[in-house]
Every structure is written in structure tokens, then in C-alpha cells.
Amino acid sequence: MNQIERQVSSYLDHLIVERGLAKNSLAAYRRDLSRYVAYCASVTISDAKTVTASNVSDFLVAIRLGSDGNAILAPSSAARTVIAVRGFHAFLAREGVTVSDPSRTVKPPTAAKRLPKAITLSDVEKLLAAVGADASTDIGVLMIRDRALLELLYGTGARISELMDLHLDDVAQLSVHTPILRLRGKGQKERLVPVGKVALAALEAYLVRSRPVLVAGGQGISALFLNARGGKLSRQSAWAILQTAATKAGLEGKISPHTMRHSFATHLLENGADVRVVQELLGHASVTTTQVYTLVTVDQLREVYATAHPRARLKQ
């Protein structure tokens, strides 16, 4: 291991201990910085102390354009990689390992702003209606679980990983009088999210009629959502549950867990919710991230205006 590899390892330790970075985010940082270390090795740089601003700029060019001129990374991926590199060099400068930060003036490429995909309320209702059965059969027990999962996914705007990490204690105090769920997001940051009556009813049905059956076949673990063997439901299985419901509802290819999250935010804004309230509900660190959803509602307003206002179009 050369010096720059040790320096990267030290920075990753900092992200774990001091920043409490989420596992997926940490994996992305490790992957991006490995790419940077490999580039440095290719230009015979073995210590971050010798890196210059030109080196960092050349790295940005290298990850955007290969030797044949074709793009290697999309702008969004390149931007994320440069952010990781800038964080690394800023850390070394703060710690006094390097005299200055050579990446300070290097700006990440601007990624095209893509609108989140959201489905209509009608499609949400079709999706949820596709999951439901009597608890008298094994399949019924699983479908009651699936309905609770999907109702919570749309009803709270939670990430799928956040729901998979819930335990019985997290929902023990939930009731019509205190319908507030505590979610742990990226970096283990907690936030409180209200749970609507429909999602609450689906969750209660799961806890009373379905989970006791599932837990009987397992180790008595405390995870909220269980699989058919009584173990903790995985993110991959939750994804499969959503895809199965989407296929039944005729929405195949249109739905992902993030689609439900996007739809949650978009429908709130369409019905007059303040963008900062939606920011808190989603657990976004910056309101700028949440404001992307307002572009969706502006497009809808423009479409409604064009079709409904008597003087929105020129007469032929």
C-alpha cells in the first residue's frame, strides 16, 4: 500500500467515525476514490502531497473522456467522483497532512437536472389495490404484509432501506392519537414522519393478523417486516414485492421504491404542502434537493392552464 492509499484509508475512517456516513454512501466514496488512486498511479503520483490542481483537473477530463473521446462516466457520476476527491483533499489540508488543497478550484461537471418520476394518484391506488387477501391462507398472510409495506412506502415517503431497518419498538407507540413514525435516514439521522389512517390500518392488520404467523417460523427477531421464514425481509425482497404488485396493476416497468417516494413528495406539493415541510418529511439535508419536485408540479400547472383557460391558445 503506497502513501496515497493510506491517506484515502484514513479519510474513509474519518467518514465512518466522525461523519457517520451511511453504508451505501461510504461504498460510493470508496469506489470513487479507488478510481482516483488508480489514476494517480497511472501518472506516477504516490503521495497526495505532490498532487497539483492540474492533476485533479486532468483526472476530471480522464473520467469524462477516454482516449477515444467517448464518455467514461456520465456527468452525474463524474460530479459525485469529483466531490469525493475534493472532500479527500480538503480533509488532508485540515489535518495538516498537506500544505494546501489542490482540488479547491476544480468544479464538478454540472449534471442535467432530471425530473423525478412520479405516478398519478390513480396509479398509486391501482398498485395498492393489487395487494390484498384474506389471512386464512399462507399467501394471504404475505399479502397483508405486502399491503402494509406498500402503504407505508407511499404514506411516509420513506426510503426502502429505512422501512427494512424498522423494529417492533419503532412502531409500538403508533396509534390514531400519536401517528408519528421515527425513521433513521442517511448517516443515521432521525426524522419524524406522520402516518396516515390508511397506512396505519394496514400496519395494524399486519401486526395483528400476519406478523404473528410469520414470526412463529423464525428466531423471534425484532425486525418489523419479516419474510416467509420468519427472518428479516431484505431490500431485494421488498423490491420484488413492489414489482409483483406493479405487474398485477398493469404498471410493469414504471415502478421502483423511489417512484413511491417521488410520488409522495409530488402529490403533497400538488395539494399545497410547503416545500420546506416536504423537505423535512423526506429527510433532505438541503431544500435545493426537494425543490426539484416543484418542477413537476409547475409542468402540471402549465398543462392544466393550457387546456383549461379559454385564452391560453391562439385561435386558428
Short mmCIF file of C-alpha atoms in Angstrom, two decimals:
data_model
loop_
_atom_site.label_atom_id
_atom_site.label_comp_id
_atom_site.label_asym_id
_atom_site.label_seq_id
_atom_site.Cartn_x
_atom_site.Cartn_y
_atom_site.Cartn_z
CA MET A 1 0.00 0.00 0.00
CA ASN A 2 1.54 3.34 -1.06
CA GLN A 3 1.14 6.65 0.78
CA ILE A 4 -1.91 7.94 -1.09
CA GLU A 5 -3.74 4.67 -0.44
CA ARG A 6 -3.04 5.08 3.29
CA GLN A 7 -4.28 8.67 3.12
CA VAL A 8 -7.50 7.56 1.43
CA SER A 9 -7.96 4.85 4.07
CA SER A 10 -7.56 7.49 6.79
CA TYR A 11 -10.18 9.68 5.10
CA LEU A 12 -12.64 6.77 4.84
CA ASP A 13 -12.13 6.07 8.56
CA HIS A 14 -12.96 9.73 9.20
CA LEU A 15 -16.18 9.39 7.19
CA ILE A 16 -17.20 6.37 9.25
CA VAL A 17 -16.28 7.63 12.72
CA GLU A 18 -16.73 11.40 12.51
CA ARG A 19 -19.38 11.78 9.83
CA GLY A 20 -21.35 8.56 10.43
CA LEU A 21 -21.74 8.07 6.69
CA ALA A 22 -24.36 5.56 5.58
CA LYS A 23 -23.10 2.21 4.27
CA ASN A 24 -24.17 2.84 0.67
CA SER A 25 -22.67 6.35 0.63
CA LEU A 26 -19.42 5.03 2.08
CA ALA A 27 -19.28 2.36 -0.62
CA ALA A 28 -19.69 5.07 -3.28
CA TYR A 29 -16.86 7.14 -1.74
CA ARG A 30 -14.61 4.09 -1.61
CA ARG A 31 -15.35 3.25 -5.25
CA ASP A 32 -14.78 6.83 -6.46
CA LEU A 33 -11.56 7.28 -4.50
CA SER A 34 -10.26 3.92 -5.75
CA ARG A 35 -10.72 5.30 -9.25
CA TYR A 36 -8.74 8.39 -8.22
CA VAL A 37 -5.93 6.35 -6.67
CA ALA A 38 -5.70 4.25 -9.85
CA TYR A 39 -5.44 7.41 -11.93
CA CYS A 40 -2.71 8.80 -9.65
CA ALA A 41 -0.78 5.56 -10.01
CA SER A 42 -1.04 5.85 -13.81
CA VAL A 43 0.68 9.25 -13.67
CA THR A 44 3.24 8.11 -11.02
CA ILE A 45 1.73 10.01 -8.07
CA SER A 46 2.07 8.03 -4.84
CA ASP A 47 1.52 10.77 -2.24
CA ALA A 48 -1.27 13.37 -2.05
CA LYS A 49 1.35 15.96 -1.03
CA THR A 50 2.58 16.09 -4.63
CA VAL A 51 -0.88 16.44 -6.26
CA THR A 52 -1.47 19.75 -8.08
CA ALA A 53 -4.65 21.46 -9.27
CA SER A 54 -3.69 20.44 -12.82
CA ASN A 55 -3.56 16.79 -11.74
CA VAL A 56 -7.09 16.99 -10.35
CA SER A 57 -8.34 18.77 -13.49
CA ASP A 58 -6.69 16.14 -15.68
CA PHE A 59 -8.38 13.43 -13.61
CA LEU A 60 -11.76 15.06 -14.27
CA VAL A 61 -11.05 15.04 -18.01
CA ALA A 62 -9.91 11.41 -17.80
CA ILE A 63 -13.13 10.19 -16.17
CA ARG A 64 -15.28 12.18 -18.58
CA LEU A 65 -13.42 11.34 -21.80
CA GLY A 66 -11.39 8.27 -22.58
CA SER A 67 -8.52 8.07 -25.02
CA ASP A 68 -11.01 7.52 -27.85
CA GLY A 69 -13.02 10.62 -26.92
CA ASN A 70 -16.05 8.68 -25.69
CA ALA A 71 -17.54 9.43 -22.29
CA ILE A 72 -16.47 7.07 -19.50
CA LEU A 73 -18.73 8.45 -16.76
CA ALA A 74 -21.99 10.35 -17.02
CA PRO A 75 -21.88 13.95 -15.72
CA SER A 76 -23.74 12.95 -12.55
CA SER A 77 -21.27 10.13 -11.78
CA ALA A 78 -18.28 12.33 -12.62
CA ALA A 79 -19.65 15.08 -10.36
CA ARG A 80 -20.02 12.63 -7.48
CA THR A 81 -16.46 11.38 -8.02
CA VAL A 82 -15.01 14.90 -8.04
CA ILE A 83 -16.93 15.72 -4.84
CA ALA A 84 -15.33 12.68 -3.19
CA VAL A 85 -11.86 13.78 -4.35
CA ARG A 86 -12.43 17.34 -3.13
CA GLY A 87 -13.58 16.04 0.25
CA PHE A 88 -10.45 13.90 0.46
CA HIS A 89 -8.05 16.77 -0.27
CA ALA A 90 -9.94 19.19 1.99
CA PHE A 91 -9.62 16.65 4.81
CA LEU A 92 -5.86 16.30 4.29
CA ALA A 93 -5.44 20.09 4.31
CA ARG A 94 -7.48 20.45 7.53
CA GLU A 95 -5.42 17.73 9.18
CA GLY A 96 -2.17 19.42 8.17
CA VAL A 97 -1.08 16.47 6.04
CA THR A 98 -0.82 18.78 3.00
CA VAL A 99 0.01 22.48 2.91
CA SER A 100 -2.96 23.38 0.71
CA ASP A 101 -5.96 21.87 -1.07
CA PRO A 102 -5.16 21.37 -4.79
CA SER A 103 -8.77 20.47 -5.61
CA ARG A 104 -10.33 23.66 -4.21
CA THR A 105 -10.67 25.41 -7.58
CA VAL A 106 -11.78 22.33 -9.54
CA LYS A 107 -15.52 22.35 -10.10
CA PRO A 108 -17.53 19.17 -10.74
CA PRO A 109 -19.41 18.99 -14.06
CA THR A 110 -22.99 20.17 -13.93
CA ALA A 111 -25.38 17.28 -14.38
CA ALA A 112 -28.57 17.82 -16.31
CA LYS A 113 -31.45 18.27 -13.90
CA ARG A 114 -33.73 15.27 -14.31
CA LEU A 115 -37.24 15.39 -13.02
CA PRO A 116 -38.15 12.62 -10.58
CA LYS A 117 -40.55 10.06 -11.94
CA ALA A 118 -43.89 10.08 -10.18
CA ILE A 119 -47.07 8.17 -10.89
CA THR A 120 -50.58 9.54 -10.60
CA LEU A 121 -52.77 9.04 -7.57
CA SER A 122 -54.95 6.78 -9.71
CA ASP A 123 -51.96 4.55 -10.47
CA VAL A 124 -50.99 4.50 -6.78
CA GLU A 125 -54.48 3.29 -5.92
CA LYS A 126 -54.29 0.60 -8.63
CA LEU A 127 -50.96 -0.55 -7.24
CA LEU A 128 -52.21 -0.77 -3.66
CA ALA A 129 -55.46 -2.43 -4.71
CA ALA A 130 -53.39 -5.16 -6.40
CA VAL A 131 -52.23 -6.31 -2.95
CA GLY A 132 -54.87 -7.70 -0.62
CA ALA A 133 -56.16 -11.08 0.51
CA ASP A 134 -57.75 -12.93 3.41
CA ALA A 135 -55.31 -14.02 6.13
CA SER A 136 -56.70 -17.56 6.23
CA THR A 137 -54.05 -18.79 3.78
CA ASP A 138 -50.26 -18.59 3.73
CA ILE A 139 -50.42 -16.42 0.62
CA GLY A 140 -52.94 -14.18 2.38
CA VAL A 141 -50.58 -13.68 5.31
CA LEU A 142 -47.85 -12.50 2.94
CA MET A 143 -50.20 -10.21 1.04
CA ILE A 144 -51.29 -8.49 4.26
CA ARG A 145 -47.59 -7.87 4.92
CA ASP A 146 -47.08 -6.61 1.38
CA ARG A 147 -50.03 -4.23 1.66
CA ALA A 148 -48.64 -2.76 4.90
CA LEU A 149 -45.21 -2.35 3.32
CA LEU A 150 -46.52 -0.55 0.22
CA GLU A 151 -48.96 1.63 2.18
CA LEU A 152 -46.11 2.77 4.43
CA LEU A 153 -43.80 3.29 1.46
CA TYR A 154 -46.24 5.69 -0.18
CA GLY A 155 -47.78 7.04 3.03
CA THR A 156 -44.49 8.17 4.58
CA GLY A 157 -42.18 8.78 1.60
CA ALA A 158 -39.62 6.56 3.31
CA ARG A 159 -36.66 5.01 1.54
CA ILE A 160 -36.99 1.24 1.23
CA SER A 161 -33.89 0.77 3.41
CA GLU A 162 -35.48 2.89 6.15
CA LEU A 163 -38.54 0.64 6.29
CA MET A 164 -36.41 -2.50 6.27
CA ASP A 165 -34.48 -1.17 9.28
CA LEU A 166 -37.61 -0.64 11.39
CA HIS A 167 -38.12 -2.74 14.53
CA LEU A 168 -41.21 -3.52 16.57
CA ASP A 169 -40.17 -0.92 19.14
CA ASP A 170 -40.27 1.74 16.43
CA VAL A 171 -43.99 1.22 15.87
CA ALA A 172 -45.02 0.18 19.39
CA GLN A 173 -46.38 3.64 20.22
CA LEU A 174 -48.14 4.21 16.90
CA SER A 175 -51.87 4.88 17.26
CA VAL A 176 -54.58 7.14 15.86
CA HIS A 177 -53.71 9.54 18.68
CA THR A 178 -49.94 9.56 18.06
CA PRO A 179 -49.49 8.54 14.40
CA ILE A 180 -45.82 9.57 14.21
CA LEU A 181 -43.12 7.23 12.92
CA ARG A 182 -39.43 7.71 13.70
CA LEU A 183 -37.27 6.91 10.68
CA ARG A 184 -33.48 6.63 10.56
CA GLY A 185 -32.15 8.01 7.30
CA LYS A 186 -28.73 8.53 5.76
CA GLY A 187 -25.98 8.84 8.33
CA GLN A 188 -28.43 7.52 10.97
CA LYS A 189 -30.15 10.92 11.07
CA GLU A 190 -33.59 10.56 12.63
CA ARG A 191 -36.75 12.29 11.50
CA LEU A 192 -40.41 12.12 12.50
CA VAL A 193 -43.00 11.39 9.83
CA PRO A 194 -46.79 11.28 10.29
CA VAL A 195 -48.56 8.07 9.27
CA GLY A 196 -51.96 8.41 7.60
CA LYS A 197 -55.01 6.46 8.72
CA VAL A 198 -54.98 4.13 5.72
CA ALA A 199 -51.32 3.17 6.17
CA LEU A 200 -51.84 2.86 9.93
CA ALA A 201 -54.79 0.48 9.43
CA ALA A 202 -52.73 -1.66 7.02
CA LEU A 203 -49.86 -1.78 9.51
CA GLU A 204 -52.17 -2.79 12.37
CA ALA A 205 -53.64 -5.58 10.21
CA TYR A 206 -50.12 -6.85 9.55
CA LEU A 207 -49.13 -6.72 13.22
CA VAL A 208 -52.30 -8.48 14.42
CA ARG A 209 -53.08 -10.95 11.64
CA SER A 210 -49.90 -11.59 9.71
CA ARG A 211 -46.66 -10.99 11.62
CA PRO A 212 -47.50 -13.46 14.47
CA VAL A 213 -47.82 -16.20 11.85
CA LEU A 214 -44.52 -15.26 10.20
CA VAL A 215 -42.55 -14.87 13.44
CA ALA A 216 -43.63 -18.36 14.60
CA GLY A 217 -41.47 -19.90 11.90
CA GLY A 218 -38.33 -17.92 12.71
CA GLN A 219 -36.00 -16.92 15.52
CA GLY A 220 -38.28 -14.34 17.14
CA ILE A 221 -36.29 -11.38 15.77
CA SER A 222 -37.43 -7.81 16.37
CA ALA A 223 -37.40 -6.62 12.75
CA LEU A 224 -40.78 -5.19 11.76
CA PHE A 225 -41.06 -6.74 8.31
CA LEU A 226 -40.38 -10.48 8.12
CA ASN A 227 -40.01 -12.93 5.26
CA ALA A 228 -41.86 -16.24 4.93
CA ARG A 229 -39.21 -18.00 7.10
CA GLY A 230 -39.54 -15.50 9.95
CA GLY A 231 -36.28 -13.71 9.15
CA LYS A 232 -35.78 -10.04 8.34
CA LEU A 233 -37.19 -9.02 4.96
CA SER A 234 -34.39 -7.86 2.66
CA ARG A 235 -34.39 -4.80 0.41
CA GLN A 236 -34.23 -7.08 -2.62
CA SER A 237 -37.35 -8.95 -1.47
CA ALA A 238 -39.16 -5.67 -0.79
CA TRP A 239 -38.27 -4.56 -4.31
CA ALA A 240 -39.66 -7.83 -5.70
CA ILE A 241 -42.90 -7.32 -3.74
CA LEU A 242 -43.33 -3.90 -5.33
CA GLN A 243 -42.58 -5.24 -8.82
CA THR A 244 -45.10 -8.07 -8.42
CA ALA A 245 -47.81 -5.59 -7.37
CA ALA A 246 -46.89 -3.30 -10.28
CA THR A 247 -47.26 -6.17 -12.74
CA LYS A 248 -50.68 -7.08 -11.33
CA ALA A 249 -51.75 -3.43 -11.60
CA GLY A 250 -50.58 -3.11 -15.21
CA LEU A 251 -47.76 -0.76 -14.22
CA GLU A 252 -44.81 -3.01 -15.02
CA GLY A 253 -41.63 -1.09 -15.76
CA LYS A 254 -42.93 2.14 -14.23
CA ILE A 255 -42.42 1.50 -10.52
CA SER A 256 -39.47 1.41 -8.14
CA PRO A 257 -39.26 2.13 -4.40
CA HIS A 258 -38.02 5.62 -5.26
CA THR A 259 -41.02 6.10 -7.54
CA MET A 260 -43.22 5.81 -4.46
CA ARG A 261 -41.06 8.34 -2.63
CA HIS A 262 -41.18 10.73 -5.59
CA SER A 263 -44.94 10.31 -5.83
CA PHE A 264 -45.34 11.01 -2.10
CA ALA A 265 -43.47 14.32 -2.47
CA THR A 266 -45.10 15.34 -5.74
CA HIS A 267 -48.66 14.68 -4.52
CA LEU A 268 -48.02 16.66 -1.33
CA LEU A 269 -46.77 19.67 -3.30
CA GLU A 270 -49.63 19.41 -5.80
CA ASN A 271 -52.05 19.68 -2.90
CA GLY A 272 -50.45 22.78 -1.39
CA ALA A 273 -47.80 21.48 1.02
CA ASP A 274 -44.91 23.86 1.73
CA VAL A 275 -41.64 22.75 0.12
CA ARG A 276 -39.77 23.05 3.46
CA VAL A 277 -42.28 20.74 5.15
CA VAL A 278 -41.77 18.21 2.35
CA GLN A 279 -38.00 18.63 2.83
CA GLU A 280 -38.35 17.61 6.48
CA LEU A 281 -40.61 14.67 5.64
CA LEU A 282 -38.15 13.35 3.04
CA GLY A 283 -35.12 13.93 5.24
CA HIS A 284 -33.30 16.04 2.66
CA ALA A 285 -30.33 17.97 4.07
CA SER A 286 -30.94 20.83 1.64
CA VAL A 287 -34.19 22.34 0.37
CA THR A 288 -32.50 22.57 -3.05
CA THR A 289 -32.87 18.79 -3.42
CA THR A 290 -36.57 18.99 -2.61
CA GLN A 291 -37.18 21.88 -5.00
CA VAL A 292 -36.65 19.54 -7.95
CA TYR A 293 -40.14 18.21 -7.17
CA THR A 294 -41.66 21.67 -7.64
CA LEU A 295 -40.64 21.47 -11.32
CA VAL A 296 -43.01 18.52 -11.69
CA THR A 297 -45.94 20.49 -10.30
CA VAL A 298 -45.10 23.55 -12.42
CA ASP A 299 -45.27 21.35 -15.53
CA GLN A 300 -48.67 20.10 -14.41
CA LEU A 301 -49.91 23.64 -13.77
CA ARG A 302 -48.77 24.68 -17.24
CA GLU A 303 -50.56 21.72 -18.81
CA VAL A 304 -53.79 22.37 -16.90
CA TYR A 305 -53.66 26.07 -17.79
CA ALA A 306 -53.10 25.32 -21.50
CA THR A 307 -56.11 23.02 -21.66
CA ALA A 308 -58.49 24.87 -19.31
CA HIS A 309 -58.02 28.61 -19.83
CA PRO A 310 -60.21 29.99 -22.66
CA ARG A 311 -57.47 32.31 -23.94
CA ALA A 312 -54.45 30.11 -23.38
CA ARG A 313 -54.08 29.38 -27.09
CA LEU A 314 -54.35 31.43 -30.26
CA LYS A 315 -57.48 30.86 -32.26
CA GLN A 316 -56.96 29.11 -35.57
#
